[in-house]
Short mmCIF file of C-alpha atoms in Angstrom, two decimals:
data_model
loop_
_atom_site.label_atom_id
_atom_site.label_comp_id
_atom_site.label_asym_id
_atom_site.label_seq_id
_atom_site.Cartn_x
_atom_site.Cartn_y
_atom_site.Cartn_z
CA MET A 1 -31.39 56.67 1.41
CA TRP A 2 -29.38 58.96 3.67
CA ASP A 3 -32.05 58.69 6.32
CA TYR A 4 -31.79 54.89 6.21
CA LEU A 5 -27.99 54.99 6.44
CA GLN A 6 -28.12 57.33 9.41
CA HIS A 7 -30.32 54.90 11.32
CA LEU A 8 -28.60 51.58 10.73
CA SER A 9 -29.23 49.24 13.62
CA PHE A 10 -27.31 46.21 14.76
CA TRP A 11 -30.10 44.10 13.20
CA ASP A 12 -29.17 45.44 9.76
CA TRP A 13 -25.55 44.38 10.24
CA LEU A 14 -26.51 40.97 11.62
CA ALA A 15 -28.88 40.41 8.70
CA PHE A 16 -26.17 41.45 6.24
CA GLY A 17 -23.64 39.18 7.95
CA SER A 18 -26.13 36.29 7.89
CA LEU A 19 -26.78 36.87 4.19
CA LEU A 20 -23.04 36.76 3.48
CA LEU A 21 -22.67 33.55 5.49
CA ILE A 22 -25.58 31.96 3.60
CA LEU A 23 -23.98 32.97 0.29
CA GLU A 24 -20.73 31.40 1.50
CA VAL A 25 -22.50 28.05 1.65
CA PHE A 26 -22.89 28.21 -2.12
CA GLY A 27 -19.14 28.16 -2.64
CA ALA A 28 -17.36 31.48 -2.30
CA GLY A 29 -14.20 29.72 -1.12
CA GLY A 30 -14.01 31.25 2.33
CA TYR A 31 -13.98 34.94 1.45
CA LEU A 32 -17.63 35.67 2.29
CA LEU A 33 -17.25 33.77 5.56
CA TRP A 34 -14.80 36.32 6.88
CA THR A 35 -16.68 39.28 5.42
CA GLY A 36 -19.84 37.97 7.09
CA ILE A 37 -17.97 37.68 10.37
CA ALA A 38 -16.79 41.28 9.94
CA ALA A 39 -20.42 42.39 9.45
CA ALA A 40 -21.45 40.47 12.59
CA ILE A 41 -18.66 42.16 14.58
CA VAL A 42 -19.86 45.58 13.37
CA GLY A 43 -23.38 44.56 14.41
CA LEU A 44 -22.07 43.73 17.87
CA LEU A 45 -20.27 47.08 18.07
CA VAL A 46 -23.42 48.94 16.97
CA TYR A 47 -25.34 47.06 19.67
CA LEU A 48 -22.79 48.14 22.28
CA PHE A 49 -22.49 51.71 20.92
CA PRO A 50 -25.87 52.59 19.32
CA ALA A 51 -24.83 56.19 18.62
CA LEU A 52 -21.98 55.07 16.33
CA PRO A 53 -22.27 57.15 13.12
CA TRP A 54 -22.96 55.29 9.89
CA ALA A 55 -19.68 56.47 8.35
CA TRP A 56 -17.76 54.87 11.21
CA GLN A 57 -19.81 51.71 10.84
CA PHE A 58 -18.83 51.40 7.18
CA LEU A 59 -15.22 52.27 7.95
CA LEU A 60 -15.13 49.58 10.64
CA PHE A 61 -16.75 47.09 8.26
CA GLY A 62 -14.19 47.84 5.56
CA CYS A 63 -11.23 47.57 7.94
CA LEU A 64 -12.54 44.40 9.59
CA SER A 65 -13.22 42.85 6.19
CA ILE A 66 -9.64 43.51 5.14
CA LEU A 67 -8.23 42.26 8.45
CA THR A 68 -10.29 39.07 8.41
CA ALA A 69 -9.48 38.44 4.73
CA VAL A 70 -5.75 38.84 5.46
CA TYR A 71 -6.12 36.51 8.45
CA TRP A 72 -7.87 33.96 6.19
CA TRP A 73 -5.16 34.30 3.53
CA GLN A 74 -2.37 33.78 6.07
CA ARG A 75 -4.17 30.76 7.48
CA GLN A 76 -4.51 29.28 3.99
CA GLN A 77 -0.80 29.84 3.33
CA ALA A 78 0.15 28.12 6.59
CA ALA A 79 -2.01 25.11 5.69
CA GLY A 80 0.06 24.48 2.56
CA LYS A 81 3.39 24.13 4.34
CA PRO A 82 5.01 20.70 4.14
CA SER A 83 4.79 18.58 7.25
CA ASP A 84 7.82 17.97 9.44
CA GLN A 85 6.59 14.36 9.67
CA PRO A 86 5.78 13.35 6.09
CA GLY A 87 5.46 9.66 7.00
CA LEU A 88 2.81 10.26 9.63
CA ASN A 89 -0.15 7.90 9.11
CA GLN A 90 1.83 6.03 6.43
CA ARG A 91 3.22 3.29 8.57
CA GLY A 92 4.52 1.24 5.64
CA SER A 93 6.82 4.06 4.53
CA GLU A 94 8.99 3.53 7.63
CA PHE A 95 9.97 0.10 6.28
CA VAL A 96 11.45 1.37 3.00
CA GLY A 97 15.15 0.49 2.88
CA ARG A 98 14.94 -2.07 5.70
CA THR A 99 15.65 -5.78 5.33
CA PHE A 100 13.25 -8.51 6.45
CA VAL A 101 12.85 -12.28 6.25
CA LEU A 102 9.95 -13.58 4.16
CA HIS A 103 7.32 -15.11 6.43
CA ASP A 104 5.29 -16.58 3.54
CA ALA A 105 6.81 -17.36 0.15
CA ILE A 106 6.19 -14.92 -2.66
CA VAL A 107 4.05 -16.88 -5.13
CA GLY A 108 2.47 -15.20 -8.11
CA GLY A 109 4.11 -11.94 -7.07
CA ARG A 110 2.51 -11.84 -3.58
CA GLY A 111 3.83 -12.90 -0.18
CA LYS A 112 4.14 -11.74 3.43
CA ILE A 113 6.82 -10.47 5.78
CA LYS A 114 6.68 -10.05 9.53
CA ALA A 115 7.50 -6.48 10.51
CA GLY A 116 7.23 -5.84 14.23
CA ASP A 117 4.13 -7.67 15.41
CA SER A 118 2.28 -7.50 12.08
CA LEU A 119 2.27 -9.41 8.83
CA TRP A 120 2.57 -7.19 5.76
CA LEU A 121 1.68 -8.05 2.19
CA VAL A 122 4.62 -7.81 -0.16
CA SER A 123 4.97 -7.76 -3.90
CA GLY A 124 7.99 -8.87 -5.89
CA LYS A 125 9.47 -11.75 -7.85
CA ASP A 126 8.74 -15.26 -6.58
CA LEU A 127 10.97 -16.27 -3.64
CA PRO A 128 10.81 -19.05 -1.03
CA ALA A 129 9.88 -18.42 2.61
CA GLY A 130 12.89 -17.48 4.74
CA SER A 131 14.57 -15.42 1.99
CA GLN A 132 16.08 -12.05 2.87
CA VAL A 133 14.26 -9.16 1.15
CA ARG A 134 14.67 -5.39 1.19
CA VAL A 135 11.66 -3.10 1.02
CA THR A 136 12.10 -0.76 -1.96
CA GLY A 137 8.79 1.01 -2.04
CA LEU A 138 5.17 1.12 -1.10
CA GLU A 139 2.05 0.85 -3.24
CA GLY A 140 -0.99 1.45 -1.06
CA VAL A 141 -0.60 -1.05 1.78
CA VAL A 142 1.54 -3.50 -0.21
CA LEU A 143 5.31 -3.29 0.27
CA GLN A 144 7.49 -3.64 -2.83
CA VAL A 145 10.47 -5.92 -2.14
CA GLU A 146 13.58 -7.25 -3.86
CA GLU A 147 15.90 -10.10 -2.94
CA VAL A 148 19.00 -9.18 -0.95
#
């Protein structure tokens, strides 16, 4: 065993890193990805410095695993931050609170307003075309309106 550890090659580290990356595919949640990358980095270092003692190789692997795991954790924390533009890609949300004129009468709870250069479906109580309505909410792509 000691003889094997004293003669670890970069192929051993690359194989170990590949094994960890393959195991990551089966759902480790990202942790084995970064540990596998750490093993690949150690493999690269062993390729560049073939006389690197096995103890240093394991120390580097441990440190790199911790560093990459911390990097992954910080990246995950940053992904959960709320956006400074919460309405991005929700174009209808910009109409909430604004007043429009009904383009098509609301019949059976459905009608249309013209907002900008587009017609939007609206939902609300039945009203004739030309009535003033205020957008109160959004349900999917249908604007909720009430009479002004």
